[in-house]
Amino acid sequence: MERSKAWELLRQYNKEPFHLRHALTVEAVMRYFAAQRGEDVDFWGVAGLLHDIDFEMWPEEHCRKAPELLRAAGADEATIHAVCSHGWGACSDVEPAHEMEKLLFAADELTGLIWSASLMRPSKSVQDMELKSLKKKFKDKKFAAGCSRDIITKGAALCGLTLDELMEQMLDAMRAGEDAVNAQMAQIGE
């Protein structure tokens, strides 16, 4: 699926700036990781962009409504599997099988934690965030309580990384994509 079509599809079911920013952030992170690994940047990016397609309108059916929405829009089965696998163990029994799916699983919760931590900084940016600061926020269970530390830890293990390695790589990916995410959010008036 082309990126422009994926963005239109996401916008059809997602209106809240918070959800749109999260989708764009995960897309940017996935594109970054794909480029690093010599993989299909567009495929990885679209999977990241669409990973929460059903969450805003059908939170109780998250990762279960997505296949219907994606198939109706002509998404391929690889994209559908990737989208559903990011909710493994929480709202889906589809296990991440490929490296991309494992990174998507890890990125979903961790990007949320990092973004929340960035909002607490004077800069409101990840550009000046250090691993030490992120680790402190990770240990504080009351901070961004909706971001599951267990899923983040499980994501690191799935990716064959230590928690510190995953956090550092995710910070790098979010730094690389932050300007593009901010520019796209500005275009929609947020």
Coordinates of C-alpha atoms in Angstrom, one line a residue:
M1 CA 0.0 0.0 0.0
E2 CA 1.3 3.4 -0.9
R3 CA 2.0 5.8 2.0
S4 CA -0.5 8.4 0.8
K5 CA -3.3 5.8 0.7
A6 CA -2.2 4.6 4.2
W7 CA -2.4 8.1 5.6
E8 CA -5.8 8.6 4.1
L9 CA -7.0 5.3 5.6
L10 CA -5.6 6.2 9.0
R11 CA -7.3 9.6 8.9
Q12 CA -10.6 7.9 8.1
Y13 CA -10.6 6.2 11.5
N14 CA -8.4 8.5 13.5
K15 CA -9.1 12.2 14.3
E16 CA -7.4 12.8 17.6
P17 CA -4.0 14.6 17.3
F18 CA -2.6 12.4 20.0
H19 CA -3.3 9.2 17.9
L20 CA -2.1 10.8 14.7
R21 CA 1.2 11.9 16.3
H22 CA 1.7 8.5 17.7
A23 CA 1.1 6.8 14.3
L24 CA 3.5 9.3 12.6
T25 CA 6.1 8.7 15.3
V26 CA 5.9 4.9 15.0
E27 CA 6.0 5.3 11.2
A28 CA 9.2 7.4 11.4
V29 CA 10.8 5.0 13.8
M30 CA 10.0 2.0 11.6
R31 CA 11.3 3.8 8.5
Y32 CA 14.5 4.6 10.4
F33 CA 15.0 1.0 11.4
A34 CA 14.3 -0.3 7.9
A35 CA 16.8 2.1 6.3
Q36 CA 19.4 1.0 8.9
R37 CA 18.9 -2.7 8.0
G38 CA 18.5 -2.3 4.2
E39 CA 14.9 -3.3 4.3
D40 CA 11.8 -2.0 2.5
V41 CA 11.4 1.4 4.1
D42 CA 7.9 2.0 2.7
F43 CA 6.6 -1.3 3.8
W44 CA 8.0 -0.9 7.4
G45 CA 6.7 2.7 7.5
V46 CA 3.2 1.8 6.4
A47 CA 3.0 -0.9 9.0
G48 CA 4.1 1.6 11.6
L49 CA 1.6 4.2 10.4
L50 CA -1.3 1.8 10.4
H51 CA -0.5 -0.2 13.5
D52 CA -3.3 1.5 15.6
I53 CA -5.8 2.0 12.8
D54 CA -8.7 0.6 14.9
F55 CA -7.7 1.9 18.3
E56 CA -9.4 5.3 18.4
M57 CA -12.9 4.1 17.2
W58 CA -12.8 0.5 18.5
P59 CA -10.5 0.4 21.5
E60 CA -12.2 -2.7 22.9
E61 CA -11.6 -4.5 19.5
H62 CA -8.0 -3.3 19.1
C63 CA -6.1 -5.6 16.7
R64 CA -9.2 -7.5 16.0
K65 CA -11.1 -4.9 13.9
A66 CA -7.9 -3.9 12.0
P67 CA -7.9 -6.9 9.6
E68 CA -11.4 -6.0 8.4
L69 CA -10.5 -2.3 7.9
L70 CA -7.2 -3.1 6.2
R71 CA -8.5 -5.8 3.9
A72 CA -11.3 -3.6 2.8
A73 CA -8.7 -1.0 1.8
G74 CA -6.6 -3.5 -0.1
A75 CA -3.7 -4.0 2.4
D76 CA -1.7 -7.1 1.9
E77 CA -1.6 -10.0 4.4
A78 CA 2.0 -9.1 5.5
T79 CA 0.8 -5.6 6.6
I80 CA -2.2 -7.1 8.3
H81 CA -0.1 -9.6 10.2
A82 CA 2.4 -6.9 11.3
V83 CA -0.4 -4.6 12.5
C84 CA -2.0 -7.4 14.5
S85 CA 1.2 -8.7 15.9
H86 CA 2.1 -5.4 17.6
G87 CA -0.7 -6.2 20.2
W88 CA 0.6 -9.7 20.9
G89 CA -0.1 -10.8 24.5
A90 CA -2.2 -7.7 25.2
C91 CA -5.1 -7.7 22.7
S92 CA -3.9 -10.1 20.0
D93 CA -2.7 -13.7 19.8
V94 CA -0.7 -13.0 16.6
E95 CA 2.9 -13.4 17.6
P96 CA 5.6 -11.1 16.0
A97 CA 7.5 -13.4 13.6
H98 CA 9.8 -11.2 11.6
E99 CA 12.3 -8.6 12.7
M100 CA 10.0 -5.8 11.5
E101 CA 7.2 -7.1 13.6
K102 CA 9.4 -7.5 16.7
L103 CA 10.6 -3.9 16.3
L104 CA 7.0 -2.7 15.8
F105 CA 6.0 -4.5 19.0
A106 CA 8.8 -2.9 20.9
A107 CA 8.3 0.6 19.3
D108 CA 4.6 1.0 20.2
E109 CA 4.9 1.3 23.9
L110 CA 8.4 2.7 24.1
T111 CA 7.7 5.6 21.7
G112 CA 4.8 6.5 23.9
L113 CA 7.0 6.6 27.0
I114 CA 9.7 8.6 25.2
W115 CA 7.2 11.1 23.8
S116 CA 5.6 11.5 27.3
A117 CA 9.1 12.1 28.8
S118 CA 9.9 14.6 26.1
L119 CA 6.9 16.7 27.0
M120 CA 8.3 17.1 30.5
R121 CA 11.5 18.7 29.1
P122 CA 11.9 22.4 28.6
S123 CA 12.6 21.8 24.9
K124 CA 9.5 19.5 24.5
S125 CA 11.8 17.5 22.3
V126 CA 13.7 14.2 22.2
Q127 CA 16.7 15.9 20.6
D128 CA 18.3 16.7 24.0
M129 CA 17.0 13.6 25.9
E130 CA 19.6 11.3 27.3
L131 CA 19.3 7.6 28.0
K132 CA 19.9 8.3 31.7
S133 CA 16.8 10.5 31.9
L134 CA 14.7 8.0 30.0
K135 CA 15.7 5.2 32.3
K136 CA 14.7 7.3 35.3
K137 CA 11.2 7.8 33.7
F138 CA 11.0 4.1 32.9
K139 CA 11.6 3.1 36.5
D140 CA 8.9 5.5 37.8
K141 CA 5.8 3.4 37.4
K142 CA 3.5 6.4 38.0
F143 CA 5.0 8.2 35.0
A144 CA 3.1 7.5 31.8
A145 CA 1.4 4.6 33.6
G146 CA -0.4 3.5 30.4
C147 CA 2.9 2.6 28.8
S148 CA 3.5 -1.0 29.8
R149 CA 7.1 -1.6 31.1
D150 CA 6.5 -5.3 30.8
I151 CA 5.8 -5.0 27.1
I152 CA 8.8 -2.7 26.6
T153 CA 11.0 -5.2 28.3
K154 CA 9.5 -8.1 26.4
G155 CA 10.0 -6.1 23.2
A156 CA 13.7 -5.7 23.9
A157 CA 14.1 -9.4 24.5
L158 CA 12.2 -10.2 21.2
C159 CA 14.6 -7.9 19.3
G160 CA 17.6 -9.6 21.0
L161 CA 18.6 -6.3 22.7
T162 CA 19.2 -5.2 26.2
L163 CA 16.7 -2.7 27.5
D164 CA 19.4 0.0 27.4
E165 CA 20.2 -0.8 23.7
L166 CA 16.5 -0.7 22.7
M167 CA 16.0 2.6 24.5
E168 CA 19.1 4.2 22.9
Q169 CA 18.2 3.0 19.4
M170 CA 14.6 4.2 19.9
L171 CA 15.9 7.6 21.0
D172 CA 18.1 7.8 17.9
A173 CA 15.2 6.8 15.7
M174 CA 12.8 9.4 17.3
R175 CA 15.4 12.1 17.0
A176 CA 15.9 11.4 13.3
G177 CA 12.1 11.5 12.7
E178 CA 11.0 14.3 15.0
D179 CA 11.2 17.2 12.5
A180 CA 9.1 15.2 9.9
V181 CA 6.5 14.3 12.5
N182 CA 6.2 17.9 13.7
A183 CA 5.9 19.1 10.1
Q184 CA 3.1 16.7 9.3
M185 CA 1.3 17.6 12.5
A186 CA 1.6 21.3 11.6
Q187 CA 0.0 20.6 8.3
I188 CA -3.1 19.2 10.0
G189 CA -3.2 22.1 12.4
E190 CA -1.8 20.6 15.6

